CSV table of C-alpha atoms in Angstrom, one decimal:
chain,number,residue,atom,x,y,z
A,1,MET,CA,-14.7,-3.2,23.5
A,2,MET,CA,-12.3,-1.8,20.8
A,3,GLU,CA,-9.2,-3.5,19.5
A,4,LYS,CA,-6.8,-2.3,16.9
A,5,GLN,CA,-3.8,-3.5,14.8
A,6,ILE,CA,-1.4,-2.0,12.5
A,7,PHE,CA,-2.1,-2.7,8.8
A,8,ALA,CA,1.2,-2.5,6.8
A,9,ILE,CA,1.1,-1.8,3.1
A,10,PHE,CA,4.4,-2.3,1.1
A,11,THR,CA,4.1,-1.4,-2.6
A,12,ARG,CA,5.4,-4.0,-5.1
A,13,THR,CA,4.7,-1.8,-8.0
A,14,PRO,CA,4.0,2.0,-8.3
A,15,LEU,CA,0.6,3.0,-6.7
A,16,HIS,CA,-1.8,5.6,-7.8
A,17,VAL,CA,-4.7,6.8,-5.6
A,18,GLY,CA,-5.8,9.9,-7.5
A,19,ALA,CA,-6.9,13.2,-6.1
A,20,GLY,CA,-8.7,14.2,-9.2
A,21,ASN,CA,-7.7,16.5,-12.0
A,22,SER,CA,-5.2,19.5,-11.3
A,23,VAL,CA,-4.6,22.6,-12.9
A,24,GLY,CA,-0.8,22.4,-12.2
A,25,ALA,CA,1.9,20.5,-14.2
A,26,ILE,CA,0.6,17.3,-13.0
A,27,ASP,CA,-2.8,16.4,-14.5
A,28,SER,CA,-3.5,13.4,-12.0
A,29,PRO,CA,-1.7,13.9,-8.8
A,30,VAL,CA,-1.9,11.5,-5.9
A,31,MET,CA,-3.9,12.2,-2.6
A,32,ARG,CA,-1.8,13.8,0.1
A,33,GLU,CA,-2.3,15.3,3.6
A,34,ARG,CA,-2.9,19.0,3.1
A,35,HIS,CA,-0.6,20.1,5.9
A,36,THR,CA,2.5,17.7,5.6
A,37,ARG,CA,2.0,16.7,1.9
A,38,ILE,CA,2.6,13.2,2.8
A,39,PRO,CA,0.8,10.7,0.3
A,40,ILE,CA,-2.3,8.9,1.7
A,41,ILE,CA,-4.5,6.1,0.9
A,42,PRO,CA,-8.0,7.1,2.1
A,43,GLY,CA,-9.7,4.8,4.5
A,44,SER,CA,-12.6,4.4,2.2
A,45,SER,CA,-10.4,3.0,-0.7
A,46,LEU,CA,-8.8,0.5,1.9
A,47,LYS,CA,-12.3,-0.6,3.2
A,48,GLY,CA,-13.6,-1.1,-0.4
A,49,VAL,CA,-10.6,-3.2,-1.3
A,50,LEU,CA,-10.8,-5.3,2.0
A,51,ALA,CA,-14.5,-5.7,1.6
A,52,ASP,CA,-14.1,-7.1,-2.0
A,53,LEU,CA,-12.3,-10.1,-0.4
A,54,TRP,CA,-15.8,-11.2,1.0
A,55,ASN,CA,-17.4,-11.0,-2.7
A,56,ASP,CA,-19.8,-13.8,-3.2
A,57,GLY,CA,-19.1,-14.0,-6.9
A,58,ASN,CA,-22.4,-12.0,-7.8
A,59,PHE,CA,-20.8,-8.6,-6.7
A,60,ARG,CA,-22.5,-8.9,-3.3
A,61,ARG,CA,-20.9,-9.3,0.1
A,62,THR,CA,-21.2,-12.6,2.0
A,63,ASP,CA,-23.1,-12.6,5.4
A,64,GLU,CA,-19.7,-12.5,7.2
A,65,GLY,CA,-18.6,-9.6,5.0
A,66,LYS,CA,-21.9,-7.6,5.9
A,67,LYS,CA,-21.2,-8.1,9.7
A,68,LEU,CA,-17.7,-6.8,9.1
A,69,PHE,CA,-18.2,-4.1,6.7
A,70,GLY,CA,-21.9,-3.3,6.7
A,71,GLU,CA,-24.6,-4.0,4.2
A,72,ASP,CA,-24.0,-3.2,0.4
A,73,ASP,CA,-27.1,-1.2,0.3
A,74,PRO,CA,-27.3,1.4,3.0
A,75,ARG,CA,-30.9,1.8,2.6
A,76,ALA,CA,-31.6,-1.7,3.4
A,77,PRO,CA,-34.0,-2.1,6.6
A,78,GLU,CA,-31.4,-4.3,8.4
A,79,ALA,CA,-28.4,-2.1,7.3
A,80,LYS,CA,-26.1,-1.1,10.1
A,81,ALA,CA,-22.4,-0.2,10.3
A,82,GLY,CA,-19.9,-3.0,10.2
A,83,GLN,CA,-17.7,-3.9,13.0
A,84,LEU,CA,-14.4,-2.9,11.3
A,85,LEU,CA,-12.9,0.6,11.4
A,86,VAL,CA,-10.5,1.3,8.7
A,87,GLY,CA,-8.2,4.4,9.1
A,88,GLU,CA,-6.4,6.2,6.2
A,89,ALA,CA,-2.8,4.8,5.4
A,90,ARG,CA,0.1,7.2,5.5
A,91,VAL,CA,3.6,6.8,4.2
A,92,LEU,CA,6.1,5.6,7.0
A,93,ALA,CA,9.0,4.9,4.8
A,94,PHE,CA,9.9,6.3,1.4
A,95,PRO,CA,12.5,5.0,-1.1
A,96,VAL,CA,14.8,7.6,-2.5
A,97,ARG,CA,18.0,7.2,-4.8
A,98,SER,CA,21.2,7.1,-2.7
A,99,ALA,CA,24.8,7.8,-4.0
A,100,LYS,CA,25.8,4.5,-2.0
A,101,GLY,CA,23.8,1.4,-1.9
A,102,SER,CA,21.6,2.3,-4.8
A,103,PHE,CA,18.7,3.6,-2.6
A,104,ALA,CA,17.6,4.2,1.0
A,105,TRP,CA,14.4,4.1,2.9
A,106,ILE,CA,13.7,7.7,4.5
A,107,THR,CA,11.5,8.5,7.4
A,108,CYS,CA,11.3,11.4,10.0
A,109,PRO,CA,10.4,12.0,13.7
A,110,LEU,CA,6.9,12.8,12.8
A,111,ALA,CA,6.2,9.6,11.0
A,112,LEU,CA,7.7,7.5,13.7
A,113,ARG,CA,6.0,9.4,16.4
A,114,ARG,CA,2.6,8.8,14.7
A,115,LEU,CA,3.6,5.0,14.5
A,116,GLU,CA,4.6,5.1,18.0
A,117,ARG,CA,1.2,6.4,19.1
A,118,ASP,CA,-0.9,4.5,16.8
A,119,GLY,CA,0.8,1.0,17.4
A,120,GLY,CA,1.8,1.4,20.9
A,121,PHE,CA,5.5,0.8,20.0
A,122,GLU,CA,8.3,2.4,22.2
A,123,LEU,CA,10.8,3.9,19.5
A,124,ASP,CA,12.6,6.5,21.6
A,125,VAL,CA,11.8,9.1,18.9
A,126,ASP,CA,12.7,11.9,21.3
A,127,SER,CA,16.4,11.1,20.6
A,128,LEU,CA,16.0,11.9,17.0
A,129,ASP,CA,14.6,15.5,17.6
A,130,GLY,CA,16.7,18.4,16.5
A,131,LEU,CA,17.8,17.1,13.1
A,132,LYS,CA,18.5,20.1,10.8
A,133,GLU,CA,17.8,20.0,7.2
A,134,ASP,CA,21.3,19.2,6.3
A,135,GLN,CA,21.5,16.4,8.9
A,136,CYS,CA,20.4,12.8,9.0
A,137,ALA,CA,20.8,9.6,10.9
A,138,ALA,CA,21.7,6.4,9.3
A,139,VAL,CA,21.3,2.8,10.6
A,140,SER,CA,24.6,1.4,8.9
A,141,ASP,CA,27.4,2.1,6.5
A,142,GLU,CA,25.3,0.6,3.6
A,143,VAL,CA,24.3,4.1,2.6
A,144,ILE,CA,27.1,6.2,4.3
A,145,LEU,CA,29.8,7.6,2.1
A,146,GLY,CA,33.3,8.5,3.2
A,147,GLY,CA,33.5,11.5,5.4
A,148,GLY,CA,30.3,10.4,7.2
A,149,THR,CA,27.8,11.8,4.7
A,150,VAL,CA,24.7,10.5,3.0
A,151,VAL,CA,23.8,11.7,-0.6
A,152,LEU,CA,20.1,11.3,-1.3
A,153,GLU,CA,19.0,12.4,-4.8
A,154,GLU,CA,21.1,15.6,-5.1
A,155,TYR,CA,21.2,16.4,-1.5
A,156,GLN,CA,24.1,15.8,1.0
A,157,PHE,CA,23.5,15.3,4.6
A,158,ALA,CA,25.9,15.0,7.5
A,159,VAL,CA,25.5,11.8,9.5
A,160,GLN,CA,24.8,12.4,13.2
A,161,LYS,CA,25.4,9.7,15.8
A,162,LYS,CA,22.0,8.3,16.5
A,163,GLU,CA,21.1,4.7,17.5
A,164,LEU,CA,18.6,3.3,14.9
A,165,SER,CA,19.0,-0.4,15.0
A,166,ALA,CA,16.2,-0.9,17.4
A,167,ILE,CA,13.8,1.3,15.3
A,168,ALA,CA,15.0,-0.5,12.0
A,169,GLU,CA,14.3,-4.0,13.5
A,170,THR,CA,10.8,-2.9,14.7
A,171,LEU,CA,10.0,-1.5,11.3
A,172,ALA,CA,11.2,-4.7,9.6
A,173,LYS,CA,8.7,-6.7,11.8
A,174,LEU,CA,5.8,-4.6,10.3
A,175,GLY,CA,6.0,-6.3,6.9
A,176,ALA,CA,6.9,-9.9,5.6
A,177,ASP,CA,8.0,-8.9,2.2
A,178,PRO,CA,11.8,-9.9,1.7
A,179,VAL,CA,12.7,-6.7,0.1
A,180,TRP,CA,11.3,-4.7,2.9
A,181,GLN,CA,13.7,-6.6,5.3
A,182,GLU,CA,16.6,-4.6,3.9
A,183,VAL,CA,15.3,-1.7,5.9
A,184,LYS,CA,17.5,-3.1,8.6
A,185,THR,CA,20.5,-1.7,6.8
A,186,ARG,CA,19.1,1.0,4.5
A,187,LEU,CA,17.1,3.2,7.0
A,188,VAL,CA,17.8,6.8,7.1
A,189,VAL,CA,16.0,9.5,9.3
A,190,VAL,CA,15.9,13.1,8.1
A,191,SER,CA,14.1,16.0,9.3
A,192,ASP,CA,10.3,16.5,9.0
A,193,GLU,CA,10.8,19.2,6.6
A,194,MET,CA,13.1,17.2,4.2
A,195,PHE,CA,10.8,14.2,4.5
A,196,SER,CA,7.9,16.4,3.3
A,197,TYR,CA,10.1,17.7,0.5
A,198,PHE,CA,11.1,14.2,-0.8
A,199,VAL,CA,7.5,12.7,-0.5
A,200,GLU,CA,6.4,15.6,-2.6
A,201,GLN,CA,9.0,16.0,-5.1
A,202,ALA,CA,10.5,12.4,-5.5
A,203,CYS,CA,7.4,10.6,-6.7
A,204,GLU,CA,7.3,9.3,-10.1
A,205,VAL,CA,5.5,11.3,-12.8
A,206,VAL,CA,4.7,9.3,-16.1
A,207,THR,CA,3.0,10.5,-19.4
A,208,ARG,CA,0.0,8.5,-20.2
A,209,ILE,CA,-1.6,8.3,-23.4
A,210,ARG,CA,-4.6,6.7,-25.2
A,211,VAL,CA,-4.0,5.5,-28.9
A,212,ASP,CA,-6.7,6.1,-31.5
A,213,ASP,CA,-7.6,2.7,-33.0
A,214,GLU,CA,-8.2,4.1,-36.4
A,215,THR,CA,-5.2,6.3,-36.8
A,216,GLY,CA,-2.7,4.5,-34.5
A,217,THR,CA,-1.6,7.7,-33.0
A,218,VAL,CA,-2.4,9.5,-29.6
A,219,ALA,CA,-6.1,10.3,-29.5
A,220,SER,CA,-6.9,14.1,-29.4
A,221,GLY,CA,-6.8,15.3,-25.7
A,222,ALA,CA,-5.5,12.0,-24.5
A,223,LEU,CA,-2.1,13.1,-23.2
A,224,PHE,CA,-1.7,13.6,-19.6
A,225,ASN,CA,0.7,13.4,-16.7
A,226,GLN,CA,0.1,11.0,-13.7
A,227,GLU,CA,1.8,11.0,-10.5
A,228,GLN,CA,2.7,7.6,-8.8
A,229,VAL,CA,4.0,6.7,-5.3
A,230,PRO,CA,7.1,4.5,-6.1
A,231,SER,CA,7.3,0.8,-5.5
A,232,GLU,CA,9.0,-0.1,-2.1
A,233,THR,CA,7.1,2.5,-0.2
A,234,MET,CA,5.8,1.4,3.1
A,235,PHE,CA,2.3,2.8,4.3
A,236,TYR,CA,0.6,1.9,7.4
A,237,ALA,CA,-3.0,2.3,8.6
A,238,VAL,CA,-4.8,1.4,11.7
A,239,LEU,CA,-7.4,-1.4,11.5
A,240,GLY,CA,-9.8,-1.3,14.5
A,241,ALA,CA,-12.7,-3.6,15.5
A,242,GLU,CA,-15.7,-3.3,17.8
A,243,GLY,CA,-16.8,-6.3,19.8
A,244,ARG,CA,-20.4,-7.5,19.1
A,245,LYS,CA,-22.4,-10.5,19.5
A,246,GLU,CA,-21.5,-11.6,16.0
A,247,PHE,CA,-17.8,-11.7,16.6
A,248,SER,CA,-15.6,-10.4,19.3
A,249,ALA,CA,-13.1,-7.6,18.2
A,250,SER,CA,-10.1,-10.0,18.3
A,251,ASP,CA,-12.2,-12.6,16.3
A,252,ALA,CA,-13.1,-10.0,13.7
A,253,LEU,CA,-9.4,-8.9,13.2
A,254,SER,CA,-8.4,-12.7,13.1
A,255,ARG,CA,-10.9,-13.3,10.2
A,256,VAL,CA,-9.4,-10.4,8.3
A,257,ARG,CA,-5.9,-11.9,8.8
A,258,GLU,CA,-7.1,-15.2,7.6
A,259,LYS,CA,-8.7,-13.8,4.6
A,260,LEU,CA,-5.5,-11.9,3.7
A,261,GLU,CA,-3.3,-15.0,4.1
A,262,SER,CA,-5.8,-16.8,1.8
A,263,ALA,CA,-5.1,-14.2,-0.8
A,264,GLY,CA,-1.3,-14.6,-0.4
A,265,ASN,CA,-1.0,-11.4,1.5
A,266,VAL,CA,-1.2,-9.4,-1.6
A,267,LEU,CA,-3.8,-6.8,-2.6
A,268,GLN,CA,-4.4,-4.4,-5.5
A,269,ILE,CA,-5.0,-0.9,-4.4
A,270,GLY,CA,-5.8,2.3,-6.3
A,271,GLY,CA,-6.3,2.7,-10.1
A,272,ASP,CA,-4.9,1.3,-13.1
A,273,GLU,CA,-5.0,-2.3,-12.1
A,274,THR,CA,-4.8,-3.6,-15.8
A,275,ILE,CA,-1.4,-1.7,-16.2
A,276,GLY,CA,0.1,-3.4,-13.2
A,277,LEU,CA,-0.2,-0.4,-10.6
A,278,GLY,CA,-1.0,-0.7,-7.0
A,279,TYR,CA,0.0,-4.5,-6.1
A,280,CYS,CA,1.2,-4.5,-2.5
A,281,THR,CA,2.3,-6.9,0.1
A,282,VAL,CA,0.0,-6.5,3.2
A,283,THR,CA,0.5,-7.6,6.8
A,284,LEU,CA,-1.9,-7.2,9.7
A,285,ASN,CA,0.2,-6.8,12.9
């Protein structure tokens, strides 16, 4: 029997899960869905980070880790797939600059409908359909200017009367990070088209270098632009488990939750750990 839970990932620092080199203006872009351009964290990356929590200190998985995630060596005679099934994580709420309230978290009907489907929530997303590109729904006056408008980056949106408090309360429960709790007053829903635009165009782009130790200047060919998903971004993934004789499905998920709690519910995901990227508050719901 299969059980699944929502694995919420809230970025404390910018996050970079690279898509390889690019011929465009950005040398090292982040991974995205091809059809929506929404940033993602591949399930393989998440599985590797979680499996490392069961490291025995010699870069091998413990026996429990092998049951949950599979053998280290897939060629081993006793190798078989682990009990856990780790899906890719997608952006659910994305922080953007706001003319009022400093910043707001934006989401869209598509992202909410996916969460409704994957997590079994009832969010009444149909009531948000029909938002035009210059319209939005806001949960509170925290981000609404006089005249009933919201200004995000350089774009102005007319606020439509939609009830978002129940949705905001549900989203707030996904993560335990105290900063994320402000989503109850900072949530803005925009159209699917504008959400795709913002998550593609409003990510951070930083210039990285490598210094030549002998000259003290930038090493030849070591200047590149790197794209990063900003801090305070909320991702979510589906974490599932199959029931087996070793552990029931619920027991397997409980062991993951316990391990996350022992790690302080903080994981480092993606590249550039040594310069502080990818530290996230994680919650298994």
